[in-house]
PDB file of C-alpha atoms and ligand atoms in Angstrom:
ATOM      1  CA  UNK A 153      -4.191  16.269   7.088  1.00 47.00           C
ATOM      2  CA  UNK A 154      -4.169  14.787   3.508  1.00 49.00           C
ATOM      3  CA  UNK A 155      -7.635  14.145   2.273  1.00 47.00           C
ATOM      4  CA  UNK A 156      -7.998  10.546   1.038  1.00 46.00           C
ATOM      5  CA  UNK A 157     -11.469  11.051  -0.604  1.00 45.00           C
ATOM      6  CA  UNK A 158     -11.383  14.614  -1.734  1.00 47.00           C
ATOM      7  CA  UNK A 159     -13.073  14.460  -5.501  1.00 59.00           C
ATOM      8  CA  UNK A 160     -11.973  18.206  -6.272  1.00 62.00           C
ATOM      9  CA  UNK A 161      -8.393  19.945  -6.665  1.00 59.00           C
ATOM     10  CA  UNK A 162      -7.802  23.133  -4.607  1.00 61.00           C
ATOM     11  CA  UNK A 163      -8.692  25.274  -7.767  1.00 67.00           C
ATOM     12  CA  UNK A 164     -12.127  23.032  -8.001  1.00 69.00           C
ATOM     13  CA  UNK A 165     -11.251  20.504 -10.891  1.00 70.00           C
ATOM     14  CA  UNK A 166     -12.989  17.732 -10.797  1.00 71.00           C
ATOM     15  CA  UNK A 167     -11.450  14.514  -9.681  1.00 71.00           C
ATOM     16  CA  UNK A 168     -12.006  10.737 -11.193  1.00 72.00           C
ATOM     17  CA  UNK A 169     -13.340   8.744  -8.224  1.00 75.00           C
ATOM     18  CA  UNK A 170     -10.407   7.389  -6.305  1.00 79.00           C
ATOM     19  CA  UNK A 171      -8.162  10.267  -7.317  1.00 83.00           C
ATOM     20  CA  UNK A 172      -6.261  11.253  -3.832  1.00 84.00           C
ATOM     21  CA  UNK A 173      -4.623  14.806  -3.936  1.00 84.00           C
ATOM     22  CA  UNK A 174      -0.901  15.066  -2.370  1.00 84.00           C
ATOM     23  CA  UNK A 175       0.324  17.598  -0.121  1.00 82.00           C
ATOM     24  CA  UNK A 176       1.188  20.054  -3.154  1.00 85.00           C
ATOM     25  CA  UNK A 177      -2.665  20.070  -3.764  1.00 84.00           C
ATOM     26  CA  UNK A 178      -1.784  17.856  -7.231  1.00 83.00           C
ATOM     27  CA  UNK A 179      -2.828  14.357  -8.207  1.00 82.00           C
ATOM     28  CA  UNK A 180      -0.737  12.580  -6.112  1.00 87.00           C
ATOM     29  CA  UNK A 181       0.216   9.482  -8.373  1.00 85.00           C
ATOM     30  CA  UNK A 182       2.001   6.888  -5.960  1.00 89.00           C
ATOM     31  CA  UNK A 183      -1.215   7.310  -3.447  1.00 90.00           C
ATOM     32  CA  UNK A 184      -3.795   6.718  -6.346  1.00 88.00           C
ATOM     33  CA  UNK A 185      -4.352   3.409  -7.763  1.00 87.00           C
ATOM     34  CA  UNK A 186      -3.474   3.096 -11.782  1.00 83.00           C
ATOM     35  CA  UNK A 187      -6.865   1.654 -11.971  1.00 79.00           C
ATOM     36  CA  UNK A 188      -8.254   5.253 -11.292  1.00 78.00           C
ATOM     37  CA  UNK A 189      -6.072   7.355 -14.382  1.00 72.00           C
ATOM     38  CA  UNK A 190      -6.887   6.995 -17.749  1.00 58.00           C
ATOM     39  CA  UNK A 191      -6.145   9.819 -20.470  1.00 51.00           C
ATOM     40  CA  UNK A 192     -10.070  11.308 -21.545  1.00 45.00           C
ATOM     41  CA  UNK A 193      -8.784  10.655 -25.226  1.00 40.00           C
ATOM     42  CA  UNK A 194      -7.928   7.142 -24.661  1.00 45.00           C
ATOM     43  CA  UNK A 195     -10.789   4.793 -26.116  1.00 39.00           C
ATOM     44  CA  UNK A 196     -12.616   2.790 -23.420  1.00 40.00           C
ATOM     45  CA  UNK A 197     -11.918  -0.728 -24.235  1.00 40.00           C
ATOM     46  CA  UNK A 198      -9.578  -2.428 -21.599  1.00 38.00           C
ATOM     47  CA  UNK A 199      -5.610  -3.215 -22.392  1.00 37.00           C
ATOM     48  CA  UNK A 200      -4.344  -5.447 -21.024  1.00 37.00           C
ATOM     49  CA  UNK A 201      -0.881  -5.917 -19.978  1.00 37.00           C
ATOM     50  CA  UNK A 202       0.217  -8.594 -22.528  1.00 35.00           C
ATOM     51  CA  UNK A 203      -1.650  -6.649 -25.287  1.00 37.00           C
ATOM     52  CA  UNK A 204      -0.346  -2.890 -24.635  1.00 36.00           C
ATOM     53  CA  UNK A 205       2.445  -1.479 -27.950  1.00 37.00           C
ATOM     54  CA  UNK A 206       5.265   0.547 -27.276  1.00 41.00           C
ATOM     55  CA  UNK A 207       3.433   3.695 -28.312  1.00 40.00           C
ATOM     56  CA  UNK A 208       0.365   2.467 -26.404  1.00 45.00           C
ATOM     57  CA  UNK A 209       2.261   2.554 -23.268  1.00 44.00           C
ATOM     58  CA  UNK A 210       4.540   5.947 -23.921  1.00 50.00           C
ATOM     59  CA  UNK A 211       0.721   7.293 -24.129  1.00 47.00           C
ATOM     60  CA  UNK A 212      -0.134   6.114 -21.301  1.00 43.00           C
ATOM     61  CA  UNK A 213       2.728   6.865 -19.268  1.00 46.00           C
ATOM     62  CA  UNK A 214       3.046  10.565 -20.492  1.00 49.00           C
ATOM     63  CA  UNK A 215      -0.509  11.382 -19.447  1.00 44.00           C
ATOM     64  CA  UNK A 216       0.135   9.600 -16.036  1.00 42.00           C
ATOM     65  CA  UNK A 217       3.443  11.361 -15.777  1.00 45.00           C
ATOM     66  CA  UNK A 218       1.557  14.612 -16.623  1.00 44.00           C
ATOM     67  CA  UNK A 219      -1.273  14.064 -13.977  1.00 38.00           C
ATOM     68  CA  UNK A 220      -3.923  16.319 -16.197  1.00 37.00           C
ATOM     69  CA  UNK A 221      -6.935  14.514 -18.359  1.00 34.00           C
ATOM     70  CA  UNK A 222      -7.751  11.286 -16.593  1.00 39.00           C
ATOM     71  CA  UNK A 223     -11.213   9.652 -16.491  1.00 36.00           C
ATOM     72  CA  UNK A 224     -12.386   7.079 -14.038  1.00 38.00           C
ATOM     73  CA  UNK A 225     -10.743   3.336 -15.228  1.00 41.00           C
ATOM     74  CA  UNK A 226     -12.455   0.384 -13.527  1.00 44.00           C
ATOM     75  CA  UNK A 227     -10.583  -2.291 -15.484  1.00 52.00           C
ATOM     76  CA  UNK A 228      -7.326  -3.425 -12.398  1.00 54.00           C
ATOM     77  CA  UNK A 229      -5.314  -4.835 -15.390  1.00 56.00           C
ATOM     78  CA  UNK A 230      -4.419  -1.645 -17.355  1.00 66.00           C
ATOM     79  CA  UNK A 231      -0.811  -1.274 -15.954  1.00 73.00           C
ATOM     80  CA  UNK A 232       1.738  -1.086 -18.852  1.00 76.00           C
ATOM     81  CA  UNK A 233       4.548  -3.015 -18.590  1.00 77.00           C
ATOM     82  CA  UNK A 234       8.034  -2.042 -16.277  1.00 84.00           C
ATOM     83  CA  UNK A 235       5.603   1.348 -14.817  1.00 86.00           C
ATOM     84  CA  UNK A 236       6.162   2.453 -11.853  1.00 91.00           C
ATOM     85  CA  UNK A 237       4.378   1.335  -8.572  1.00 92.00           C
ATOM     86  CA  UNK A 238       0.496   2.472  -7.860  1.00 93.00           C
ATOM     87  CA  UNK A 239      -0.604   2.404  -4.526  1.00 95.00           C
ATOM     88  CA  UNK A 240      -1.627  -1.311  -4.646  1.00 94.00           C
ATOM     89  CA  UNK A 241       1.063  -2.700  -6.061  1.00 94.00           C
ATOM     90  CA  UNK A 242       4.041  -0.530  -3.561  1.00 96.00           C
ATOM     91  CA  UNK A 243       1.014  -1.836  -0.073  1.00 97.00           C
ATOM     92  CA  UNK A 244       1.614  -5.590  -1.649  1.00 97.00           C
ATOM     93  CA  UNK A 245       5.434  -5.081  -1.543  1.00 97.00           C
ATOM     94  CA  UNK A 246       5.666  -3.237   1.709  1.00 98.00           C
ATOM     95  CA  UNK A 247       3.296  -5.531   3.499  1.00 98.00           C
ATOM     96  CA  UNK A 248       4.864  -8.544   2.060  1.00 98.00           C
ATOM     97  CA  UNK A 249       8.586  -7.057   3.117  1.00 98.00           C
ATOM     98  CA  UNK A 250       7.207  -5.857   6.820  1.00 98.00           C
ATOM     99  CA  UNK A 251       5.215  -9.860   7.269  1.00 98.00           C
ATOM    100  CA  UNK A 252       7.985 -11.080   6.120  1.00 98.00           C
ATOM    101  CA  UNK A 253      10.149  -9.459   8.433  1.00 98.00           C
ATOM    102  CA  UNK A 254       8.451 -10.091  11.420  1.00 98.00           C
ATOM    103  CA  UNK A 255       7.640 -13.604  10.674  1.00 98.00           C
ATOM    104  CA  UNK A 256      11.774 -13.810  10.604  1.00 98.00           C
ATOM    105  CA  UNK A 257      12.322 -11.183  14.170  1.00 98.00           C
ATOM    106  CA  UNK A 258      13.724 -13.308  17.029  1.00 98.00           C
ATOM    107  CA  UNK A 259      11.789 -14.846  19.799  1.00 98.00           C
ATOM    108  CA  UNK A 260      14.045 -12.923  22.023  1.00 98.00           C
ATOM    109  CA  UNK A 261      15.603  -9.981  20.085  1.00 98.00           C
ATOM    110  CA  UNK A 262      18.228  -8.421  21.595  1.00 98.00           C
ATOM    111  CA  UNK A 263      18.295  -4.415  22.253  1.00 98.00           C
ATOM    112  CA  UNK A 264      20.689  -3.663  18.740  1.00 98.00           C
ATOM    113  CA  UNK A 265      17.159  -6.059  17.245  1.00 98.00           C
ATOM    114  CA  UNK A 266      15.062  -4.115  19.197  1.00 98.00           C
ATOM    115  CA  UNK A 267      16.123  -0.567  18.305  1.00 98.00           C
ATOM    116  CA  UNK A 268      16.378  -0.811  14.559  1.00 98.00           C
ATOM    117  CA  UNK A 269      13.513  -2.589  14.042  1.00 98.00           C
ATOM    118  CA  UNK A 270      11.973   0.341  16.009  1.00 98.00           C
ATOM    119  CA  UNK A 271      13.970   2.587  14.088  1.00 98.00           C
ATOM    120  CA  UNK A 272      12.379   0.718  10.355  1.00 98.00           C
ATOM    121  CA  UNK A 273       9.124   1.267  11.899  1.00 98.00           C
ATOM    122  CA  UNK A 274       9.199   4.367  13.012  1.00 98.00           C
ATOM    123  CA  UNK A 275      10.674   5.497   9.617  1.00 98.00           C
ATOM    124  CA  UNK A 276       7.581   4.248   7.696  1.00 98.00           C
ATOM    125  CA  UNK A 277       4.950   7.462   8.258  1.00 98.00           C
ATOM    126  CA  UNK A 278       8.071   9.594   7.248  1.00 98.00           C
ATOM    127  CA  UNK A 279       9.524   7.875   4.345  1.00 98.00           C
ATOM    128  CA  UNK A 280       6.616   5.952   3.035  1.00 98.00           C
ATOM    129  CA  UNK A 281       6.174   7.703  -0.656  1.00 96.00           C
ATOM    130  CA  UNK A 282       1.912   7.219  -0.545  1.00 96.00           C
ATOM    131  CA  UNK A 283       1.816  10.415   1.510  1.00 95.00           C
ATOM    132  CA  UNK A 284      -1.586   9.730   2.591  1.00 95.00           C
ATOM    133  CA  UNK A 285      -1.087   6.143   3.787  1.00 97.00           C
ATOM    134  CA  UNK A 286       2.081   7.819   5.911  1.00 97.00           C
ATOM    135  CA  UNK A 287      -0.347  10.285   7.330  1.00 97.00           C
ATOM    136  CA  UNK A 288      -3.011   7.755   8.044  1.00 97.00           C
ATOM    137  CA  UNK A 289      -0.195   4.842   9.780  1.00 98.00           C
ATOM    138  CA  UNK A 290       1.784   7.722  11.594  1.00 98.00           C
ATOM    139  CA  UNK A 291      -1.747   8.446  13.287  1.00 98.00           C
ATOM    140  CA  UNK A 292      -2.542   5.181  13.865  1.00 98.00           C
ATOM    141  CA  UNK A 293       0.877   4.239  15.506  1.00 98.00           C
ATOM    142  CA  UNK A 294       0.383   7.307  17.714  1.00 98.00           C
ATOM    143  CA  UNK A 295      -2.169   4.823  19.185  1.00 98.00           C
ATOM    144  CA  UNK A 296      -0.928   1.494  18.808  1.00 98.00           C
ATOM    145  CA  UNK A 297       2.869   2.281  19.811  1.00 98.00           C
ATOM    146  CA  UNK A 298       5.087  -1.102  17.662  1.00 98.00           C
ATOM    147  CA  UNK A 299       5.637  -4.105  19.941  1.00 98.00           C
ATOM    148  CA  UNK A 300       8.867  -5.148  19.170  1.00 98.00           C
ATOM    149  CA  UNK A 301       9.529  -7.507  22.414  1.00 98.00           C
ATOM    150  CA  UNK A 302       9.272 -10.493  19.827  1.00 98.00           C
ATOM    151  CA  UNK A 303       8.630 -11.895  17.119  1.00 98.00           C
ATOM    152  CA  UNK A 304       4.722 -13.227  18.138  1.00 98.00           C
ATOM    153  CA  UNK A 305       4.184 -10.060  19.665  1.00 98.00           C
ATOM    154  CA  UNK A 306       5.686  -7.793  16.710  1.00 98.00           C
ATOM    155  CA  UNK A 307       3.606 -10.003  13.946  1.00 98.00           C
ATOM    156  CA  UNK A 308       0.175  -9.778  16.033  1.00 98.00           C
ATOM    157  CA  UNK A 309       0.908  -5.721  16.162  1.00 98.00           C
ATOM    158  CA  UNK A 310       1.681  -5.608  12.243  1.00 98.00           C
ATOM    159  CA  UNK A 311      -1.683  -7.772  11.413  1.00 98.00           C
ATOM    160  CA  UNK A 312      -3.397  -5.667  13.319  1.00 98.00           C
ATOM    161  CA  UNK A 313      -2.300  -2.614  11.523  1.00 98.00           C
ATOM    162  CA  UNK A 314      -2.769  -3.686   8.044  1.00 98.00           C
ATOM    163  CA  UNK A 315      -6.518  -4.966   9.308  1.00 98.00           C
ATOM    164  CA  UNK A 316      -6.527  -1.665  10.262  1.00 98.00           C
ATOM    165  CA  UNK A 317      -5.832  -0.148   6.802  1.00 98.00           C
ATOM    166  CA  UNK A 318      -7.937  -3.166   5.384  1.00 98.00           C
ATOM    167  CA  UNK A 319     -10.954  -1.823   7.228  1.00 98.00           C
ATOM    168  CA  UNK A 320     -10.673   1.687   6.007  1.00 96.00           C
ATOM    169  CA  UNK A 321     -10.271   0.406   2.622  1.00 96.00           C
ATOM    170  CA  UNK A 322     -13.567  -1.614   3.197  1.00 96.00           C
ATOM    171  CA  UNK A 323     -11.962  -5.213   2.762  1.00 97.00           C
ATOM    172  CA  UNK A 324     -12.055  -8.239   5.076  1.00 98.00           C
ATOM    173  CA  UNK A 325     -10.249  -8.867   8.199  1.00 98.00           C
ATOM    174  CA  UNK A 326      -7.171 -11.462   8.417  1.00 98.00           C
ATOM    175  CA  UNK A 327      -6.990 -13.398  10.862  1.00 98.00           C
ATOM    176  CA  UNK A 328      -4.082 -12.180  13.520  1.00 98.00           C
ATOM    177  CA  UNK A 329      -3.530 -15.798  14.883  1.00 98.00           C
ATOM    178  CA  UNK A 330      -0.490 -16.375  15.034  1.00 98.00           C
ATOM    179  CA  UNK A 331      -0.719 -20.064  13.798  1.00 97.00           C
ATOM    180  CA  UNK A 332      -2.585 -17.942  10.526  1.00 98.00           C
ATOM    181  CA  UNK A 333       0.265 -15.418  10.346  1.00 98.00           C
ATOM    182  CA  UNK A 334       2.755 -18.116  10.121  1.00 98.00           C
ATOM    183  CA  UNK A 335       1.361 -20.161   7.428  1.00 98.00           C
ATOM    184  CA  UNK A 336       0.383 -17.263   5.300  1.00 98.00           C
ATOM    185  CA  UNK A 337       4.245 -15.628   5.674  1.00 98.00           C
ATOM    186  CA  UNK A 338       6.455 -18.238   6.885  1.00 97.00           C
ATOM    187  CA  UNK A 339       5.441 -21.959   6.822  1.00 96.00           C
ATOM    188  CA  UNK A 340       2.834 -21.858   4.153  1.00 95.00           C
ATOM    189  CA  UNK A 341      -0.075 -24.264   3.550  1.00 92.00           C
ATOM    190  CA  UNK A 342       0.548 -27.663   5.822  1.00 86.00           C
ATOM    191  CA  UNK A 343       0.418 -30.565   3.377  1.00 78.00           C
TER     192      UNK A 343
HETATM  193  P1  FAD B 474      -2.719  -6.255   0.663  1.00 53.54           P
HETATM  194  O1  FAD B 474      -3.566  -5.502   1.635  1.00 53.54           O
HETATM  195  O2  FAD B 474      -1.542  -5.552   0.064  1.00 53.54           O
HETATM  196  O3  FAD B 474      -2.192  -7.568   1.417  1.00 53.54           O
HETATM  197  C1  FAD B 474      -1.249  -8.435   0.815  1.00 53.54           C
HETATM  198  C2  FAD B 474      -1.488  -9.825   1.383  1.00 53.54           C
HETATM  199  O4  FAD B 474      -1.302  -9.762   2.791  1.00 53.54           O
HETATM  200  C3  FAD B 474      -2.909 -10.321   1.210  1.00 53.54           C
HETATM  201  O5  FAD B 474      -3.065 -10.981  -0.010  1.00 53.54           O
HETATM  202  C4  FAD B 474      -3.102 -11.247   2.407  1.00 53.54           C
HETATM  203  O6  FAD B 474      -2.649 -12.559   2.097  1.00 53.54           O
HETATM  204  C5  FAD B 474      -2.181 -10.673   3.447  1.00 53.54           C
HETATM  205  N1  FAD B 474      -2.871  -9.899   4.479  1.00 53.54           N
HETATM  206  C6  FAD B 474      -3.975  -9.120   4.360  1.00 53.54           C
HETATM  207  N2  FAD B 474      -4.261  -8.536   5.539  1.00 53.54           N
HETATM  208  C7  FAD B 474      -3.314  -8.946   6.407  1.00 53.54           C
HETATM  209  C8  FAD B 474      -3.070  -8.695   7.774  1.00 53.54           C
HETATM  210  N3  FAD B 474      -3.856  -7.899   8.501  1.00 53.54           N
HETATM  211  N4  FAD B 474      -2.006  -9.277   8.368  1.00 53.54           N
HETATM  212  C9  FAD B 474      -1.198 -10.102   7.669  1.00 53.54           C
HETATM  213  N5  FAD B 474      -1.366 -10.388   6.369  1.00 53.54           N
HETATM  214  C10 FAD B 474      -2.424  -9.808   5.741  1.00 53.54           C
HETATM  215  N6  FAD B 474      -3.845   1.912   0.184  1.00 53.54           N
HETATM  216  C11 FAD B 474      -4.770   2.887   0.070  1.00 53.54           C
HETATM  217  O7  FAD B 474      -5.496   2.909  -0.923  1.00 53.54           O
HETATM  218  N7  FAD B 474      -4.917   3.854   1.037  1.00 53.54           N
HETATM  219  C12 FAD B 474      -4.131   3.875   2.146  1.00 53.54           C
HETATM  220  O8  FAD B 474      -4.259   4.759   3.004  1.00 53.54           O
HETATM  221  C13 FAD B 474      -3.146   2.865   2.295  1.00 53.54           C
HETATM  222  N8  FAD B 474      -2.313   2.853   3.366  1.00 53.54           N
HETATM  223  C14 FAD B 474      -1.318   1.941   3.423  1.00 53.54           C
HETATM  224  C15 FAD B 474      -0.415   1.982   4.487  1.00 53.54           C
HETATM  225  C16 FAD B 474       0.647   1.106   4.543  1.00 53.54           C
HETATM  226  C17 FAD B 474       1.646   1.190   5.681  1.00 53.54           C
HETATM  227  C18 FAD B 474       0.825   0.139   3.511  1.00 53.54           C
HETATM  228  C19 FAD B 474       2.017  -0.798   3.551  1.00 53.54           C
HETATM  229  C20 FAD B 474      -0.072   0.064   2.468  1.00 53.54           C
HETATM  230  C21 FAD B 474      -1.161   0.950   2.409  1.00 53.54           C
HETATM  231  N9  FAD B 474      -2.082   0.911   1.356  1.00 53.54           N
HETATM  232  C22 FAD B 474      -3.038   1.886   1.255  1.00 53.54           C
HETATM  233  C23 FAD B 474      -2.066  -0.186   0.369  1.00 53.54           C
HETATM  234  C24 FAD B 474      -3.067  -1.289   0.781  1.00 53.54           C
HETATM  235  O9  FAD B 474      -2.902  -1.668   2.136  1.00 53.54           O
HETATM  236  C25 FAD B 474      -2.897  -2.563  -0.060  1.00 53.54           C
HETATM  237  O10 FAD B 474      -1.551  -2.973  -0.029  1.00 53.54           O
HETATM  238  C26 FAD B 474      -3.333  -2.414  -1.506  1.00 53.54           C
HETATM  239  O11 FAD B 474      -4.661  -1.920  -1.565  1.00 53.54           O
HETATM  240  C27 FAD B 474      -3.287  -3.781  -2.208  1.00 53.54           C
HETATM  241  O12 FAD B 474      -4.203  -4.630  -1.519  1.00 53.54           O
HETATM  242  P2  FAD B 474      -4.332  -6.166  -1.730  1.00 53.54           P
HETATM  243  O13 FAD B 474      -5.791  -6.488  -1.599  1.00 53.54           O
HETATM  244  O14 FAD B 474      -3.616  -6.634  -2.936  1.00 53.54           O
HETATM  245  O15 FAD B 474      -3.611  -6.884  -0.467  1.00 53.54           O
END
């Protein structure tokens, strides 16, 4: 089982608080939020996106490429322009594709619906690159087998899985209504 919180590598190293180690026993980089690298050399004032030079960035980058010499970063808006995905920024794009998707699934899908969306779902905890949120939703789907009789049904099963993630990540609940799920992914605010 990947461990989410360990704050030491295999060989002992010391790990920045949020750090998660992969299966390899490295940094893994795509589970790890950018928020959490930072080269030691780096001064400590905050960059912000807008604000961040060419040679800036290629720092940056090459020391997150590297995965050695990071200290703890608190500051969320550190992210150098066109970098790759953290952990927070691939969840927002994979929830927002999966809500999306089963705001969209038909009332009354037929089996073709049925099987591939089982099929996308099932694929997640093996093809999802954040190793340790694949580990942590293929576990949790042992337990909460996908609904995928409907749409209502499908987007009630999805809420509750990302509340699920939400409450091991310590932030609030949504609201699995479906009236709520609707006008957060598919109707928006009424006027
Ligand atoms: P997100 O949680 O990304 O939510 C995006 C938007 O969805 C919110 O703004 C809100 O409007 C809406 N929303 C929130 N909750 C719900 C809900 N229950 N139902 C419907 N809509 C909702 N990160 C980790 O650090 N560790 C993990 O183990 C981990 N596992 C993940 C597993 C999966 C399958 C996915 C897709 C992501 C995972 N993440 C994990 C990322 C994490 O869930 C967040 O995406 C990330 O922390 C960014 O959070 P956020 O606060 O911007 O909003």
């Amino acid at each position: 089982m990947p461990d989410a919180s360990s704050s030491s590598t295999p060989n002992g190293e010391r790990l920045p608080p949020g750090m998660v180690i992969g299966p390899d026993g490295k940094p893994c980089k795509i589970c790890t939020a950018f928020r959490n690298w930072r080269p030691r050399a780096q001064n400590t004032d905050a960059h912000p996106r807008s604000q961040m030079g060419r040679k800036n960035t290629a720092t940056m980058m090459a020391a997150f490429a590297s995965g050695q010499g990071f200290a703890s970063q608190p500051d969320p808006d550190v992210r150098p322009a066109h970098c790759p995905p953290d952990v927070e920024e691939l969840g927002r794009a994979t929830w927002t594709f999966l809500h999306s998707t089963a705001a969209y699934y038909p009332e009354r899908p037929t089996p073709f619906q049925r099987a591939n969306m089982l099929n996308l779902l099932h694929a997640l905890p093996v093809l999802y690159p954040c190793t340790t949120c694949a580990w942590h939703l293929g576990e949790n789907m042992k337990d909460h087998p996908p609904d995928v009789s409907g749409r209502v049904p499908l987007s009630r099963w999805l809420c509750e899985r990302h509340n699920d993630v939400n409450e091991r990540l310590g932030k609030p609940k949504f609201n699995c209504s479906i009236r709520n799920l609707d006008e957060r992914w598919k109707d928006g605010p009424a006027d």
